[in-house]
Every structure is written in C-alpha cells, then in structure tokens.
mmCIF file of C-alpha atoms in Angstrom:
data_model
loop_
_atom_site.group_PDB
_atom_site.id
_atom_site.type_symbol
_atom_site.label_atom_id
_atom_site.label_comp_id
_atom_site.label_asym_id
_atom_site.label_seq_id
_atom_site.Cartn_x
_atom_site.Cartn_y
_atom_site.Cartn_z
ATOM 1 C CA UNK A 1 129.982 82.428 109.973
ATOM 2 C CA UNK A 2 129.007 84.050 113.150
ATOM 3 C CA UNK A 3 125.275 83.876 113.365
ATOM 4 C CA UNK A 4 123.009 86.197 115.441
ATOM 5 C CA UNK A 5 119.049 85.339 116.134
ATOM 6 C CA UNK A 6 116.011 87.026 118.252
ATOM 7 C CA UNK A 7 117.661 85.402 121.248
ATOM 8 C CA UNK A 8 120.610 87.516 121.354
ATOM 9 C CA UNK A 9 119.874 91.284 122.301
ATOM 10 C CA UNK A 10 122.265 93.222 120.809
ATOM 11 C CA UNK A 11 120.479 96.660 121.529
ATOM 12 C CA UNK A 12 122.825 99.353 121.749
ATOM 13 C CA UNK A 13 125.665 97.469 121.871
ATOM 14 C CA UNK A 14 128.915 99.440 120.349
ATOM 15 C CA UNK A 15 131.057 98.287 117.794
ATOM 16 C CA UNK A 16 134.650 99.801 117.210
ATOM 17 C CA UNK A 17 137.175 98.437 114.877
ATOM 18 C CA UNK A 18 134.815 95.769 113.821
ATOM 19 C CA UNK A 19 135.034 94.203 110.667
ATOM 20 C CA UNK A 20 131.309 93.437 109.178
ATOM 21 C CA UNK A 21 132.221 92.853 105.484
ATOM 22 C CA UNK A 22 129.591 90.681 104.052
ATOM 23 C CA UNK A 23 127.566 90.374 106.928
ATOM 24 C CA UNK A 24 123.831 90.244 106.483
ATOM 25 C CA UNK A 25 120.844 91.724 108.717
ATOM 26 C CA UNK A 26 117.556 90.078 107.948
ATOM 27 C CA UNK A 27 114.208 90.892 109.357
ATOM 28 C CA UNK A 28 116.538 93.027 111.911
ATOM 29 C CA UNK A 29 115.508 95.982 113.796
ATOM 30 C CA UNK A 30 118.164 99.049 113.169
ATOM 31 C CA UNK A 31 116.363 102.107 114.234
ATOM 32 C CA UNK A 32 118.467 104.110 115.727
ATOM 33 C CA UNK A 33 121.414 102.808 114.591
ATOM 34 C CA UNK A 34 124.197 105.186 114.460
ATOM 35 C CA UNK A 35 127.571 104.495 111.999
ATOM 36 C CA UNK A 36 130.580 107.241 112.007
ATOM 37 C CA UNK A 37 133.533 106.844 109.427
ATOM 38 C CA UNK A 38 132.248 103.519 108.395
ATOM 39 C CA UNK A 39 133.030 102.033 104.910
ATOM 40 C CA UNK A 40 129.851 101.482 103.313
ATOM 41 C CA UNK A 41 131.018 100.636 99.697
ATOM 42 C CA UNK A 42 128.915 98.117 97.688
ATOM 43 C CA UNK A 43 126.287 98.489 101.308
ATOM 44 C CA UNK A 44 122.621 97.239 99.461
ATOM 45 C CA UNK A 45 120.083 98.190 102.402
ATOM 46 C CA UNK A 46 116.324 96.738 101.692
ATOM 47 C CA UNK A 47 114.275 98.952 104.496
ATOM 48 C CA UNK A 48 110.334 98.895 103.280
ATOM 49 C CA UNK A 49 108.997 100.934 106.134
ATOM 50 C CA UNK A 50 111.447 103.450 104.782
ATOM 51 C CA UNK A 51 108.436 106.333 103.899
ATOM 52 C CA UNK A 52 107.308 105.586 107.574
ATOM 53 C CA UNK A 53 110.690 106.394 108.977
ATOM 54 C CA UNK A 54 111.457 109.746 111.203
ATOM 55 C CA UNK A 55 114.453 110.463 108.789
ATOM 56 C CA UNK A 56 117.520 108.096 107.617
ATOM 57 C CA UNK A 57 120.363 110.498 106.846
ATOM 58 C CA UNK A 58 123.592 109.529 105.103
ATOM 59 C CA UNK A 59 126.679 112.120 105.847
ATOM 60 C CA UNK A 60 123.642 114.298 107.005
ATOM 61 C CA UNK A 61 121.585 114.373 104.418
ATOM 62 C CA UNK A 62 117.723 112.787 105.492
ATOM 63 C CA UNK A 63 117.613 110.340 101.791
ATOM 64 C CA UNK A 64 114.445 108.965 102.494
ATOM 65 C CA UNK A 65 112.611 111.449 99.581
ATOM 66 C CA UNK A 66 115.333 110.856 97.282
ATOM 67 C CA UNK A 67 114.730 107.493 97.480
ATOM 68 C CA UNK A 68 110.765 107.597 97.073
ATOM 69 C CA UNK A 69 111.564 109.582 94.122
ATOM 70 C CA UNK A 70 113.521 107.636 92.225
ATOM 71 C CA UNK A 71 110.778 104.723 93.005
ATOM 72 C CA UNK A 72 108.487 106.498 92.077
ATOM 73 C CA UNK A 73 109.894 107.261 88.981
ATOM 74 C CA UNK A 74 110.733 103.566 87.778
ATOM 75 C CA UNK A 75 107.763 102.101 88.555
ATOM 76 C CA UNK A 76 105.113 104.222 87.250
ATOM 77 C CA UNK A 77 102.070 104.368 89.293
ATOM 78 C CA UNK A 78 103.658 103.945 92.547
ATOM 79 C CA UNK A 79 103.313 107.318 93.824
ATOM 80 C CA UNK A 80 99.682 106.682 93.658
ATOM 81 C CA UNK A 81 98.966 104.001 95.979
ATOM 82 C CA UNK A 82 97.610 106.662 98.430
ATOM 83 C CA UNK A 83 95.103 107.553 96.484
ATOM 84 C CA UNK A 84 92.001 108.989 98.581
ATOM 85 C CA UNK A 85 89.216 109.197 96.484
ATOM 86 C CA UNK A 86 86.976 105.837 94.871
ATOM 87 C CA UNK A 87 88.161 107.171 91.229
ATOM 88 C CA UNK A 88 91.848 107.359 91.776
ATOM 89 C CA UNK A 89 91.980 104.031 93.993
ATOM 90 C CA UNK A 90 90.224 101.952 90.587
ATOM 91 C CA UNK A 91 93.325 103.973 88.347
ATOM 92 C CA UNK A 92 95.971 103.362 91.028
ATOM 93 C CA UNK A 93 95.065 99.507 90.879
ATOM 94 C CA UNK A 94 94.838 99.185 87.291
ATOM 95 C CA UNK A 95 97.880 100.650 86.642
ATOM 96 C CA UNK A 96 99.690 98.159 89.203
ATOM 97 C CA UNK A 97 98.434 95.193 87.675
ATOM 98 C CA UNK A 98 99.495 96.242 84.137
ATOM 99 C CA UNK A 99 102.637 96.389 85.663
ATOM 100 C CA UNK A 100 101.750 93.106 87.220
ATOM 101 C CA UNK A 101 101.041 91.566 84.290
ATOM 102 C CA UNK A 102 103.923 92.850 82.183
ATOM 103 C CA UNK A 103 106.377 90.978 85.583
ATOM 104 C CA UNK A 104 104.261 87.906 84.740
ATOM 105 C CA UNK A 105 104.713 87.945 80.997
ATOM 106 C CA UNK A 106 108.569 88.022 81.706
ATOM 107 C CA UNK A 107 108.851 85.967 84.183
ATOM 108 C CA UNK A 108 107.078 83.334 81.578
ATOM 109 C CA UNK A 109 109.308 84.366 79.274
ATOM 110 C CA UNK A 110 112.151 83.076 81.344
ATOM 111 C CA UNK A 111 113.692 79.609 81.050
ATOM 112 C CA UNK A 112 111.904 76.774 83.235
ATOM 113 C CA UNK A 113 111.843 76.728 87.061
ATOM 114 C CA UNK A 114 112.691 80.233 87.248
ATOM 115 C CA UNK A 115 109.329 80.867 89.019
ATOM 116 C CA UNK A 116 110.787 78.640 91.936
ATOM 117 C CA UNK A 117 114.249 80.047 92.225
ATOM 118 C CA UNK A 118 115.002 81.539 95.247
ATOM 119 C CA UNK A 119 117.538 84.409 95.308
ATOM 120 C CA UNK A 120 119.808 84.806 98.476
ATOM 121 C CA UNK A 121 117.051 82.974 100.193
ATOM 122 C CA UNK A 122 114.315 85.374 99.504
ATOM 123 C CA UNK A 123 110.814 84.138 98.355
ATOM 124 C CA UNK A 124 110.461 82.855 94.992
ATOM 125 C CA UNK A 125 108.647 84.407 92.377
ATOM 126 C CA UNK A 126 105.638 82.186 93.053
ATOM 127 C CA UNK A 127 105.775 82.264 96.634
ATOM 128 C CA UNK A 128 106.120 85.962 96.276
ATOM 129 C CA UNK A 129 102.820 85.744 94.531
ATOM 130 C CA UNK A 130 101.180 83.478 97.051
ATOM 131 C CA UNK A 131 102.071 85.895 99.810
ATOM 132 C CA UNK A 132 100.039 88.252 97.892
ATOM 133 C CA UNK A 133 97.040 86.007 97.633
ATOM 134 C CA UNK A 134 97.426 85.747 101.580
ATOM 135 C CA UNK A 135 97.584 90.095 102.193
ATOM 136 C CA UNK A 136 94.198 90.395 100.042
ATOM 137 C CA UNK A 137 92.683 88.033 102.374
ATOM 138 C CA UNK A 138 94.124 89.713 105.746
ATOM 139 C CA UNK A 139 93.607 93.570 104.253
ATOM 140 C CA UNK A 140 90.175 92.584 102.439
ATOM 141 C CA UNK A 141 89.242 89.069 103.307
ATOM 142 C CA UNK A 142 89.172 89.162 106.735
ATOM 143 C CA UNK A 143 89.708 93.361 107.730
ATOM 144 C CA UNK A 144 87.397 94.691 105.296
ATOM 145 C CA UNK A 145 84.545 91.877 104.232
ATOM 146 C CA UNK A 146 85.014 90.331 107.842
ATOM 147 C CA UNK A 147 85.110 86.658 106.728
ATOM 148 C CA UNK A 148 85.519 84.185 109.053
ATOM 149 C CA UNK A 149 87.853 82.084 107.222
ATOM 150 C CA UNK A 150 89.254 84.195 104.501
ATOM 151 C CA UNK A 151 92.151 82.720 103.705
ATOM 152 C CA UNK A 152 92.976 80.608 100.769
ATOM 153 C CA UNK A 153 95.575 77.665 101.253
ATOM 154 C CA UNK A 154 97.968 78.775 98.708
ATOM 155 C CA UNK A 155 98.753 81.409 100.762
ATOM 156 C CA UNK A 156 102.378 82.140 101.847
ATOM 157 C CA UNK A 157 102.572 83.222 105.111
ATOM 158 C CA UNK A 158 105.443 85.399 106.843
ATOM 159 C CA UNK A 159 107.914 83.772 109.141
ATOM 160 C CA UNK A 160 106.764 84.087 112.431
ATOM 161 C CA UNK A 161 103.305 84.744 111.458
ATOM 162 C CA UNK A 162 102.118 81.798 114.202
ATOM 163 C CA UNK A 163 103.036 84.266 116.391
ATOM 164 C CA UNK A 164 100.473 87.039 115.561
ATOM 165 C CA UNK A 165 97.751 84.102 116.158
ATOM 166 C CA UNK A 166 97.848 83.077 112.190
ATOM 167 C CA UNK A 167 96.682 79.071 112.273
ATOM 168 C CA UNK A 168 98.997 77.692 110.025
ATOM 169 C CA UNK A 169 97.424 74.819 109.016
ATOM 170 C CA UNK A 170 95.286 76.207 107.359
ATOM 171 C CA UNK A 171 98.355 76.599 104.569
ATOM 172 C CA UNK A 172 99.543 74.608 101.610
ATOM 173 C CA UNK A 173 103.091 73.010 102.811
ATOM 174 C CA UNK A 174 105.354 72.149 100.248
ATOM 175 C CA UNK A 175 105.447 73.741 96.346
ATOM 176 C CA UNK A 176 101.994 73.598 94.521
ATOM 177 C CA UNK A 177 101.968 73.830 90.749
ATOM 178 C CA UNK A 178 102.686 77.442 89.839
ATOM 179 C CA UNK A 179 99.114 77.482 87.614
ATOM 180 C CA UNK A 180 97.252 76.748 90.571
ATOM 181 C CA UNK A 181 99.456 79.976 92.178
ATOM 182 C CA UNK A 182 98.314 81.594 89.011
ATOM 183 C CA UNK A 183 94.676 81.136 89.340
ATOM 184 C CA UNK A 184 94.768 82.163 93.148
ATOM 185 C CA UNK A 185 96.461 85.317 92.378
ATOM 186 C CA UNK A 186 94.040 86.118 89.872
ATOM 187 C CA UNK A 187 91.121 85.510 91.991
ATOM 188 C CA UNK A 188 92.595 87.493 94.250
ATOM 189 C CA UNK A 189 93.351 90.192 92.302
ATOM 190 C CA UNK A 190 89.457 90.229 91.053
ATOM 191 C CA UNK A 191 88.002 90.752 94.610
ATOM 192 C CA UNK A 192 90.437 93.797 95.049
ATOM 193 C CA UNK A 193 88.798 94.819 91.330
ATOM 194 C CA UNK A 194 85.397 93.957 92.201
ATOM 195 C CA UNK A 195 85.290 95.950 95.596
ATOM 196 C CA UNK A 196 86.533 99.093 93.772
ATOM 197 C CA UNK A 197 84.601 98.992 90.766
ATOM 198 C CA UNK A 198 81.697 99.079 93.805
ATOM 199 C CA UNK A 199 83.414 101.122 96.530
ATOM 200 C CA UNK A 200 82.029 104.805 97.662
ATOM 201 C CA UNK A 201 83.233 107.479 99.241
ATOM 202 C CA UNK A 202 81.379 106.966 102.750
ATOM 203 C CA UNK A 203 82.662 102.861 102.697
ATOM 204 C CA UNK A 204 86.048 104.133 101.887
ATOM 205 C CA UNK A 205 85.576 106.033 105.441
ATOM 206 C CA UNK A 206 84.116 102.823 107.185
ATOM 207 C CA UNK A 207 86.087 101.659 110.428
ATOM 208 C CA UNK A 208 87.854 98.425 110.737
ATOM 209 C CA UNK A 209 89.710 96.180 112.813
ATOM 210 C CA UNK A 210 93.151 96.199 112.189
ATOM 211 C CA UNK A 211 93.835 91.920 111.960
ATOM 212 C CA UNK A 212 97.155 91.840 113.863
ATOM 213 C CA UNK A 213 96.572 94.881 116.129
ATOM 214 C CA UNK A 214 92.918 95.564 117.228
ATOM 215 C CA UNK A 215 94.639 98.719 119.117
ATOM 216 C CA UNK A 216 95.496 100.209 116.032
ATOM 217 C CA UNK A 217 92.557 102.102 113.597
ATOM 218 C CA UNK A 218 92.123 101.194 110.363
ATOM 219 C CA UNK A 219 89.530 102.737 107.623
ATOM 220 C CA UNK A 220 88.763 100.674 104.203
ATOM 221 C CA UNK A 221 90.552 103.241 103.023
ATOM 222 C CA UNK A 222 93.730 102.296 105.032
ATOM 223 C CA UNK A 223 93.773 98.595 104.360
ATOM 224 C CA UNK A 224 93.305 99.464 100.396
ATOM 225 C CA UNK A 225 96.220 101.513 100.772
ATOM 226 C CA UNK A 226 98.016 98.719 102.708
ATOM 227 C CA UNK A 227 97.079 96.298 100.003
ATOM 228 C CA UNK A 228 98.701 98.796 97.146
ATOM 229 C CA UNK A 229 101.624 99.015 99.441
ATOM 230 C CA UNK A 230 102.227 95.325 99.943
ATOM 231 C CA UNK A 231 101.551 94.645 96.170
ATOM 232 C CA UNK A 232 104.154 97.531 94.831
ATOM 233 C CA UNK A 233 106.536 96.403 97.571
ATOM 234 C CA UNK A 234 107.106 92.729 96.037
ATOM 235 C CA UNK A 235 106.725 93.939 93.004
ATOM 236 C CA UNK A 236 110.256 95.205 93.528
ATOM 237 C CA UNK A 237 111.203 92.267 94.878
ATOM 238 C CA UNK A 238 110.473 90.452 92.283
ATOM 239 C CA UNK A 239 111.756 92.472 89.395
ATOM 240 C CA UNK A 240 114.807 92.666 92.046
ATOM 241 C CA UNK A 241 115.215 88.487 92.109
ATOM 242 C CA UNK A 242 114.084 88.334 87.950
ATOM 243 C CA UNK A 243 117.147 90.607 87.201
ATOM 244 C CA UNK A 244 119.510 88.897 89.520
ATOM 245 C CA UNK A 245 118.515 85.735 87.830
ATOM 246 C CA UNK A 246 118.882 86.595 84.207
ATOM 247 C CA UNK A 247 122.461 88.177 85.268
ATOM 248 C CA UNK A 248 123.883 85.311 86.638
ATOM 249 C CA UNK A 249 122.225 82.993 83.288
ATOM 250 C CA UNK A 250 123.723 85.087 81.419
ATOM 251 C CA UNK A 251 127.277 85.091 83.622
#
C-alpha cells in the first residue's frame, strides 16, 4: 500500500481514472474537495467539524442538517450541548453522562480486554476515556480555572499535540490499569459537575484564553460548549468501536 503523510502536498492535485478502493484518509484535510461521477458505494466518511462546515453537498444536496438530525436523534441530549443559559448547561451535562454511564455499563459488560481493543487503529475505549480526562483539563483546567499545571498524567494526548506546545512528559506512557482510567474520568467528570452546579450567568460570559490559539476568543461559555462537544463526539466513537467489536465476536 501506497502511503501518503504531511510531507507530501497533494493540494489540488487532480485525479482521473484513479482507482481509490479501500483507501483511507486520516486526520486529512479535504475541504474543498470536489468528486464528479465517482463510485462512492460502502464510502464511511468520519468528518467531526461537520456542523462547522460551509456546506458538504452530495449530488447537490448540502447533507450536513440531515446528518445533525439523525445524531441528534440517536443520542438523546446531543442537540443540547449548546445550551446558553446556567440551567440548561447542568441538564445538558447530566443527560450526557447518563448516557456515559449506560457506554460504561456495557462496555463492562463485555468480555475481558475489550476496554483495550483498538478498532482500525482508533483509540481504545480507555484511551478514548483518558483523552477526555485530558479536554476537561485544557477546556476547564487550564482555559477556564487557569491552573498552571492542570493536567493529570492519565491523560491521552492527540498526535501531534507536541506541536501546539503540549509537554508531553508530563503523560503516562504505556497502558495504566483501566480502574485508575476509571477514577480519573470520574474526577474529571466531577469538576465539570461542580463548576455548573456553581456557574452564573455573568461567569458564563467571562473571557478566556483560548489554550492552543490565544488569537482566537473564547467565553466560559464557549469552552463548556467545547467540552460537551468533545465528550458527545467520542461518545460516538466509542459506541462506534463497542459495536464493531461485538460484530466481529459474534462473526
């Protein structure tokens, strides 16, 4: 296999005749991209910034509110992770972590190891959860309580996050015990708690600094909603990677 990395700019390059079955983009950027009379059957396109997007149209039609739609409407609760107000910010997190806790149950459910298993190279199920521990401590930790240090070595880290200035030593190598994921997520997932049950209007308005781009604006408002959107995000994931598992156990 052919493979293709950062080092080789491709931009705008044309492709004609080309035969791409079974190739894989990861962590690519294809904005902009334009296909015409292309075979797309069994396509599976992951694109999280989707909502962000100015428009991705299939045979003309912009899909990108079908698609939040039908997200919307199997996870229950999504649609709320903009909330604005204190009120509906508290509702909008309890609900995820029902949900949350109802992925956890199952994944416990499931036979041993399966917490560890990576699917098509994607993040386990526990270092999904450590990633997690490590956005509550860049969108709370260190934007909104503006700790120092806020982040706890369990934390899974992106690829390339030594490039945004991320010291990553300060990170667990290796595969800790998945209860000692369990009680970092659930730390975690109390300071979100605790900072809600607390929060007001006017600190819901207070500025911060955006921790990988002081450029941009943020609000407390804005990282909470960033922290609801990384959380629902992996939640799909991971429901994703539990399903794919149990199908091929049960193959």
């Amino acid at each position: 296999m052919t493979t293709f990395t950062r080092s080789d700019d491709l931009r705008a390059s044309e492709f004609r005749g080309v035969d791409l079955t079974g190739a894989r983009f990861v962590g690519s950027d294809l904005s902009r991209v334009v296909m015409r009379g292309v075979d797309v059957e069994g396509a599976d396109i992951d694109a999280p910034w989707l909502p962000g997007a100015d428009g991705f149209r299939i045979n003309g039609v912009d899909v990108v509110g079908f698609v939040e739609a039908e997200l919307d409407r199997r996870f229950p609760g999504r649609a709320e992770r903009f909330a604005a107000d204190p009120e509906g910010l508290r509702a909008a997190w309890a609900t995820l972590q029902r949900t949350w806790d109802a992925t956890l149950e199952r994944a416990a459910g499931m036979p041993a190891g399966t917490v560890d298993v990576s699917v098509d190279g994607e993040w386990s199920f526990a270092q999904t959860l450590r990633h997690l521990v490590m956005a509550t401590d860049t969108w709370l930790g260190r934007a909104i309580l503006r700790l120092d240090q806020p982040y706890h070595p369990l934390g899974q880290p992106n690829s390339g996050a030594d490039g945004d200035g991320l010291d990553l030593s300060l990170f667990t190598t290796g595969t800790p015990p998945y209860a000692e994921v369990l009680e970092a997520r659930a730390d975690r997932v109390a300071m979100v708690r605790d900072l809600l049950a607390a929060v007001t209007s006017d600190d819901l308005d207070a500025p911060c600094v955006n921790p990988w781009d002081p450029r941009q604006p943020e609000t407390t408002r804005s990282c909470l909603h960033t922290i609801l959107e990384e959380e629902w995000e992996h939640l799909r994931y991971a429901v994703r990677d539990l399903d794919a598992i149990e199908a091929t156990a049960g193959a």
